[in-house]
Structures are given as C-alpha cells and as structure tokens.
Short mmCIF file of C-alpha atoms and ligand atoms in Angstrom, two decimals:
data_model
loop_
_atom_site.label_atom_id
_atom_site.label_comp_id
_atom_site.label_asym_id
_atom_site.label_seq_id
_atom_site.Cartn_x
_atom_site.Cartn_y
_atom_site.Cartn_z
CA MET A 1 11.00 -13.20 28.83
CA LEU A 2 11.81 -12.37 24.93
CA THR A 3 15.36 -11.41 23.35
CA CYS A 4 15.15 -8.45 21.29
CA LYS A 5 15.62 -10.87 18.19
CA ASP A 6 12.24 -12.88 19.08
CA PHE A 7 10.63 -9.81 19.22
CA LEU A 8 11.69 -8.55 15.97
CA SER A 9 10.89 -11.97 14.31
CA GLU A 10 7.21 -11.44 15.32
CA LEU A 11 7.00 -8.01 14.53
CA SER A 12 5.50 -8.13 11.06
CA ASP A 13 2.94 -10.18 12.28
CA TYR A 14 2.64 -7.89 15.20
CA LEU A 15 1.72 -5.24 13.43
CA ASP A 16 -0.56 -6.74 11.23
CA ASP A 17 -2.42 -7.92 14.10
CA SER A 18 -1.97 -11.63 13.52
CA VAL A 19 -0.32 -13.05 16.36
CA ASP A 20 -2.22 -14.84 18.92
CA SER A 21 -3.26 -13.35 22.28
CA GLU A 22 -0.72 -15.26 24.38
CA ILE A 23 2.13 -14.15 21.89
CA LYS A 24 0.65 -10.50 21.58
CA ALA A 25 1.10 -10.29 25.73
CA LYS A 26 4.43 -11.16 25.58
CA LEU A 27 5.59 -8.88 23.10
CA GLU A 28 3.68 -6.56 24.70
CA GLU A 29 5.12 -6.69 27.83
CA HIS A 30 8.76 -6.72 25.88
CA ILE A 31 8.36 -3.17 24.49
CA LYS A 32 7.48 -1.85 27.67
CA ALA A 33 10.89 -3.12 29.04
CA CYS A 34 12.98 -2.12 25.77
CA PRO A 35 13.13 1.33 24.68
CA ASN A 36 14.78 -0.19 21.07
CA CYS A 37 12.58 -2.33 20.66
CA TRP A 38 9.58 0.15 21.36
CA VAL A 39 11.16 2.54 19.06
CA VAL A 40 11.46 -0.19 16.07
CA CYS A 41 7.97 -1.23 16.73
CA ASP A 42 7.03 2.46 16.41
CA THR A 43 8.91 3.37 13.74
CA THR A 44 7.87 0.10 11.48
CA ARG A 45 4.03 0.89 12.10
CA LYS A 46 5.11 4.47 10.78
CA THR A 47 6.51 2.84 8.05
CA ILE A 48 3.92 0.82 6.78
CA GLN A 49 1.49 3.69 7.42
CA VAL A 50 3.40 6.47 5.08
CA TYR A 51 3.17 3.74 2.11
CA LYS A 52 -0.54 3.34 2.88
CA GLY A 53 -0.79 7.10 2.62
CA GLN A 54 0.36 7.11 -0.65
CA THR A 55 -2.96 6.60 -2.22
CA GLU A 56 -2.32 8.45 -5.64
CA CYS A 57 -2.80 5.73 -8.33
CA SER A 58 -4.43 7.53 -11.19
CA ILE A 59 -2.99 6.80 -14.66
CA PRO A 60 -1.29 9.22 -17.21
CA LEU A 61 -3.72 10.27 -19.95
CA ASP A 62 -1.49 9.08 -22.95
CA ILE A 63 -1.26 5.62 -21.19
CA HIS A 64 -4.67 5.30 -20.62
CA ALA A 65 -5.55 5.89 -24.05
CA ARG A 66 -2.98 4.16 -26.22
CA LEU A 67 -4.12 0.73 -23.65
CA MET A 68 -7.43 1.38 -24.91
CA ALA A 69 -6.18 1.32 -28.32
CA ALA A 70 -4.46 -1.85 -28.28
CA ILE A 71 -7.69 -3.46 -26.52
CA GLU A 72 -10.12 -2.13 -29.17
CA LYS A 73 -7.60 -3.11 -32.13
CA LYS A 74 -7.85 -6.94 -30.30
CA CYS A 75 -11.71 -6.73 -30.16
CA ALA A 76 -11.80 -5.75 -34.00
CA GLU A 77 -9.61 -8.92 -34.20
CA ARG A 78 -11.74 -11.06 -32.60
CA GLY A 79 -14.68 -9.96 -34.44
CA LYS A 80 -13.51 -11.18 -37.64
CA MET Q 1 -9.89 -5.06 1.49
CA SER Q 2 -13.35 -4.07 2.87
CA ALA Q 3 -14.44 -0.27 2.23
CA PRO Q 4 -17.65 1.01 2.89
CA GLY Q 5 -19.86 -0.05 -0.11
CA SER Q 6 -17.45 -2.60 -1.03
CA GLU Q 7 -20.39 -4.92 -1.55
CA ALA Q 8 -21.62 -2.59 -3.78
CA ILE Q 9 -18.73 -2.49 -5.90
CA VAL Q 10 -18.51 -6.58 -5.91
CA SER Q 11 -21.76 -6.83 -7.24
CA GLU Q 12 -21.24 -3.91 -10.32
CA GLU Q 13 -17.98 -5.87 -11.01
CA SER Q 14 -19.54 -9.12 -11.10
CA GLY Q 15 -22.24 -7.55 -13.70
CA ASP Q 16 -19.48 -6.32 -15.67
CA LEU Q 17 -17.91 -9.54 -15.83
CA ALA Q 18 -20.20 -11.53 -16.57
CA LEU Q 19 -20.59 -9.20 -19.80
CA ALA Q 20 -17.37 -9.11 -21.18
CA ARG Q 21 -17.18 -12.39 -20.84
CA THR Q 22 -20.10 -12.73 -23.60
CA GLY Q 23 -17.79 -10.20 -25.62
CA ASP Q 24 -19.62 -6.68 -24.38
CA ALA Q 25 -16.52 -3.96 -24.60
CA GLN Q 26 -17.98 -1.41 -22.60
CA ALA Q 27 -17.98 -3.89 -19.69
CA PHE Q 28 -14.66 -4.79 -19.93
CA ALA Q 29 -13.62 -1.46 -20.48
CA ASN Q 30 -15.04 -0.35 -17.12
CA LEU Q 31 -13.21 -3.43 -15.50
CA ILE Q 32 -9.86 -1.21 -16.90
CA GLN Q 33 -11.09 1.67 -15.45
CA ARG Q 34 -11.83 0.16 -12.64
CA TYR Q 35 -7.83 -1.39 -12.42
CA GLU Q 36 -5.30 0.21 -14.76
CA GLY Q 37 -3.90 3.08 -12.25
CA LYS Q 38 -3.39 0.19 -9.71
CA ILE Q 39 -1.90 -2.46 -12.13
CA PHE Q 40 0.29 0.66 -13.65
CA ARG Q 41 1.61 1.47 -10.28
CA LEU Q 42 2.50 -1.99 -9.50
CA ALA Q 43 4.07 -2.49 -12.81
CA GLN Q 44 6.25 0.65 -12.04
CA HIS Q 45 6.79 -0.56 -8.90
CA ILE Q 46 8.34 -4.01 -10.04
CA THR Q 47 9.91 -2.76 -13.08
CA GLN Q 48 11.10 0.44 -12.39
CA ASN Q 49 10.58 1.76 -15.71
CA ARG Q 50 7.72 3.59 -17.10
CA GLU Q 51 7.99 2.00 -20.52
CA ASP Q 52 8.25 -1.37 -19.02
CA ALA Q 53 5.03 -1.10 -16.85
CA GLU Q 54 3.30 0.74 -19.69
CA ASP Q 55 4.07 -2.75 -21.79
CA VAL Q 56 3.06 -5.14 -18.91
CA LEU Q 57 -0.24 -3.11 -18.39
CA GLN Q 58 -0.97 -3.43 -22.23
CA GLU Q 59 0.05 -7.26 -21.90
CA THR Q 60 -2.03 -7.67 -18.77
CA PHE Q 61 -5.22 -6.37 -19.80
CA LEU Q 62 -4.76 -8.25 -23.55
CA LYS Q 63 -4.16 -11.44 -21.69
CA ALA Q 64 -7.35 -11.20 -19.36
CA TYR Q 65 -9.71 -10.18 -22.03
CA THR Q 66 -8.14 -13.18 -23.90
CA HIS Q 67 -8.42 -15.78 -21.01
CA LEU Q 68 -11.65 -14.44 -19.74
CA ASP Q 69 -12.97 -17.93 -20.35
CA GLN Q 70 -10.32 -19.17 -17.83
CA PHE Q 71 -11.22 -16.43 -14.94
CA GLN Q 72 -12.84 -19.19 -12.62
CA GLY Q 73 -14.59 -16.77 -10.36
CA ASN Q 74 -13.40 -18.10 -6.83
CA SER Q 75 -11.12 -15.67 -6.28
CA LYS Q 76 -11.24 -12.02 -7.30
CA PHE Q 77 -10.92 -10.45 -10.91
CA TYR Q 78 -8.15 -7.94 -9.32
CA THR Q 79 -6.21 -10.58 -7.54
CA TRP Q 80 -6.55 -12.86 -10.74
CA ILE Q 81 -5.17 -9.70 -12.89
CA VAL Q 82 -2.30 -8.85 -10.31
CA ARG Q 83 -1.09 -12.40 -11.14
CA ILE Q 84 -0.57 -11.87 -14.71
CA ALA Q 85 0.54 -8.53 -14.24
CA VAL Q 86 3.16 -10.00 -11.32
CA ASN Q 87 4.10 -12.65 -14.01
CA GLN Q 88 4.62 -10.01 -16.91
CA ALA Q 89 6.42 -7.42 -14.97
CA LEU Q 90 8.88 -10.45 -13.63
CA MET Q 91 9.65 -11.67 -16.99
CA LYS Q 92 10.55 -7.89 -18.02
CA LEU Q 93 12.89 -8.05 -15.28
CA ARG Q 94 14.51 -11.15 -16.66
CA LYS Q 95 14.79 -9.96 -19.89
CA ARG Q 96 16.72 -7.02 -18.87
CA LYS Q 97 19.95 -8.85 -17.67
CA THR Q 98 21.14 -5.62 -15.94
CA ASP Q 99 19.34 -6.53 -12.80
CA ARG Q 100 21.74 -9.12 -11.58
CA THR Q 101 19.37 -10.04 -8.76
CA VAL Q 102 15.85 -10.89 -10.98
CA SER Q 103 15.82 -14.37 -9.32
CA MET Q 104 12.77 -14.04 -7.18
CA ASP Q 105 14.76 -15.94 -4.45
CA GLU Q 106 18.34 -14.33 -5.15
CA GLY Q 107 19.03 -11.95 -2.93
CA ILE Q 108 16.92 -13.73 -0.09
CA ASP Q 109 19.06 -13.98 2.84
CA THR Q 110 18.72 -16.37 5.80
CA GLY Q 111 17.91 -15.43 8.82
CA GLU Q 112 20.84 -13.52 9.93
CA ASP Q 113 19.72 -10.11 8.46
CA ILE Q 114 16.94 -9.34 11.11
CA VAL Q 115 18.37 -6.36 11.92
CA ALA Q 116 17.17 -3.00 13.57
CA ARG Q 117 20.62 -0.81 13.46
CA GLU Q 118 19.23 2.25 13.41
CA ILE Q 119 16.94 3.26 16.79
CA ALA Q 120 15.89 6.95 16.32
CA THR Q 121 12.45 8.00 16.83
CA TRP Q 122 10.80 9.68 14.58
CA ASP Q 123 8.55 13.35 14.29
CA PRO Q 124 4.95 11.85 14.80
CA SER Q 125 4.23 13.20 11.12
CA PRO Q 126 7.43 12.88 9.44
CA GLU Q 127 6.03 12.99 5.99
CA GLU Q 128 4.71 16.71 6.35
CA GLN Q 129 8.45 17.81 6.52
CA TYR Q 130 8.49 17.25 2.88
CA GLY Q 131 6.67 18.83 0.11
CA ARG Q 132 4.57 15.61 -1.83
CA GLU Q 133 6.87 14.90 -4.64
CA GLU Q 134 9.76 15.08 -2.53
CA LEU Q 135 7.92 12.19 -0.10
CA ALA Q 136 6.98 10.43 -3.31
CA GLU Q 137 10.47 10.75 -4.69
CA ILE Q 138 11.69 9.26 -1.10
CA LEU Q 139 9.14 6.44 -0.45
CA ASP Q 140 9.77 5.40 -4.10
CA SER Q 141 13.81 5.07 -3.99
CA ALA Q 142 13.50 3.39 -0.77
CA VAL Q 143 11.27 0.56 -2.21
CA GLN Q 144 13.66 0.40 -5.58
CA SER Q 145 16.71 -0.28 -3.77
CA LEU Q 146 15.13 -3.59 -1.94
CA ALA Q 147 15.65 -6.74 -3.90
CA PRO Q 148 12.88 -7.71 -6.50
CA ALA Q 149 12.11 -10.61 -3.89
CA TYR Q 150 11.37 -8.00 -1.06
CA ARG Q 151 10.22 -5.48 -2.97
CA THR Q 152 7.38 -7.63 -5.03
CA VAL Q 153 6.22 -8.71 -1.66
CA PHE Q 154 6.09 -5.67 -0.20
CA VAL Q 155 4.61 -4.04 -3.29
CA LEU Q 156 1.76 -6.52 -2.80
CA ARG Q 157 0.99 -6.39 0.44
CA ASP Q 158 1.86 -2.93 1.76
CA ILE Q 159 0.99 -0.65 -1.38
CA GLU Q 160 -1.78 -2.73 -3.10
CA ASP Q 161 -3.10 -4.21 0.58
CA LEU Q 162 -3.70 -7.51 -0.83
CA SER Q 163 -3.88 -10.06 1.83
CA THR Q 164 -0.68 -12.33 2.90
CA GLU Q 165 -2.80 -15.46 0.98
CA GLU Q 166 -3.49 -13.63 -2.14
CA THR Q 167 0.37 -12.02 -1.59
CA ALA Q 168 1.02 -16.02 -1.76
CA ALA Q 169 -1.25 -17.07 -4.33
CA ALA Q 170 -0.32 -14.21 -7.04
CA LEU Q 171 3.83 -14.87 -6.15
CA ASP Q 172 3.58 -19.08 -5.93
CA LEU Q 173 5.02 -18.14 -2.77
CA SER Q 174 4.13 -20.32 0.70
CA ILE Q 175 2.44 -18.82 3.55
CA PRO Q 176 5.25 -18.35 5.94
CA ALA Q 177 7.87 -17.30 2.89
CA VAL Q 178 5.43 -14.28 2.14
CA LYS Q 179 5.59 -13.21 5.90
CA SER Q 180 9.39 -13.63 6.13
CA ARG Q 181 10.18 -11.58 2.97
CA LEU Q 182 8.00 -8.93 3.95
CA LEU Q 183 9.30 -8.53 7.63
CA ARG Q 184 12.66 -8.10 5.82
CA ALA Q 185 11.56 -5.58 3.52
CA ARG Q 186 9.74 -3.65 5.97
CA LEU Q 187 12.64 -3.63 8.12
CA GLN Q 188 14.98 -2.12 5.37
CA LEU Q 189 12.68 0.38 4.26
CA ARG Q 190 12.54 1.40 8.28
CA GLU Q 191 16.42 1.55 8.30
CA LYS Q 192 15.80 3.96 5.09
CA LEU Q 193 13.12 6.11 6.04
CA THR Q 194 14.57 6.76 9.46
CA LYS Q 195 17.57 8.48 7.68
CA PHE Q 196 15.25 11.09 6.55
CA PHE Q 197 12.42 11.15 9.24
CA LYS Q 198 14.03 10.26 12.46
CA HIS Q 199 13.49 13.32 15.05
CA LYS Q 200 15.79 15.93 14.75
CA GLY Q 201 15.91 16.44 18.16
CA ASP Q 202 17.73 12.99 18.88
CA ASP Q 203 20.82 14.08 17.03
CA ALA Q 204 21.04 17.11 19.56
CA PHE Q 205 21.95 14.33 22.19
CA ALA Q 206 24.91 13.82 20.63
CA TYR Q 207 26.78 16.86 21.50
CA MET Q 208 25.75 16.96 25.14
ZN1 LIG U 301 14.10 -5.40 22.73
#
C-alpha cells in the first residue's frame, strides 16, 4: 500500500497520464481509500485546468507596432 | 499541442520559414504574428515586468531573424524561439539584482517540500466566482510568488503547453528535474489557490 507521500510524489505524472498502468492502479487504489489525497488530487487537477483555461494571449497594439518597427529597421540594415 | 488542423498550420509555417530564410520580410512577419502573443505572455510571466517583457519580445525576434540560418528545422520553430525568449528573460532577471532567487537552481528544495497542507475541496467551477480580471490577477500573483526555477517550468509546461521534453530542452534541464520542479510548482499553486477557491461550506463545519 502506498503512503500519502508516495502518492504526492507521483501526483504530477498521474495527472499528466504518464505513469504506467501498474502504478496508476496503485495510485487509484490509494485515493479511493484516502480522502485527503483525493482532495489534493482533485484540487491540483483544477489548478492546472484553471491556468490552461486562461487562453488570453493577445498582444497590446503599441507593443506589436514597436516590434514590427524594430524588425523593419533590422531588415533595412541587412538590405544595405 | 496537436489541435484540429494543426497539420495545415505546420505546412503553412514551413512555407513561411522557407521564405523567411530567403529574406522574405512578409513571411517573417507571418511567423511573428503567429507567436508574438505567446512569447510576450511568457516573457511577462518570467520577468514579471511589462517593460522587460517588451525588451525580451524584441530581442527574441531580432535574434531569431538574424540567426534564422542556424535554425535546424529538427525542432519546432516555436520551441526554438521559446528557448531564445527564456534565455533573454533569465538574463533580464539576473541583471535586475533585486531578485535574489534569480539563479535557476536557487530556491530549490530537496524533497522535503512535497507537502499538502491545505486540505479543502473546491467549488465545482471556482473560477466562476470571480470576474475575468480578478481571476487573472489571482492566477498571475500566485505564479509570481513561485521561485523562478519553479515558475519557469510551470509557465512552459502548463501555460504555454510545451511537452516535458520541449521544456527540458528550452531550459537545459534533465527530464527528471523538469518533472520534479513541475510537481512542486503545481502543489505550491494549489495551496495558494485553495485560499480563494475552497468550498465555502467547508468552513461551516468548524462551527458545528
Ligand atoms: Zn493519502
């Protein structure tokens, strides 16, 4: 039987679904029997989800404009 | 990182890349447009400063432009520029000596820190309790409170959606190091977010 510490150390890989099936079965056996680890697992999964849900990555227009100006300047230098 | 239609995007990208290598400015502009938002966000997360992030953004694409002939094409273009951007961002952090935990290895604990202190369930959709901006602020400040070594790995893996292997390559870390930092980052963020997202009903039990 896994300890809670064992469970935590595998948690990240478990949530990424990158543990082999034997370990996965042991981990799932542990959370069924351990309410604390169930909560930690569930809230860590939600932690990851809430960040993944933040898809906003538009760039401010002024920053885009200055970037393009810097690139154009470099283009012009190279063209010489 | 595979979304529907990603194959079409890949071939469009390799077309732009081939043209950009021949000096086609429009093709390079297309590449910028595709990735500038992600690179700016990444730079902001690592440097925690808008001005530095803008510098990093410019330096990244200028470097990519002048060194395009060194891009091997055996990794994704995005991974290649992420690597440039991470290096530029870490240099910024090092220059800003105010941050004492700037080394990629400082602030790394050795095994005893894999803990979960806050045990409380969350509401099913905790993010809905907050407005968009308020939520973004909560999430950002939680990430900012992580040590740079953890923050950088978390940003690449869970915000920018790079694989473990890509993150290891971008940061010059081993795969076990990426995994162990990611675990600690996620657990620390979980603790911080629990304060905001825990199911309010749970507190009530304390008074029973
Ligand atoms: Zn347990």
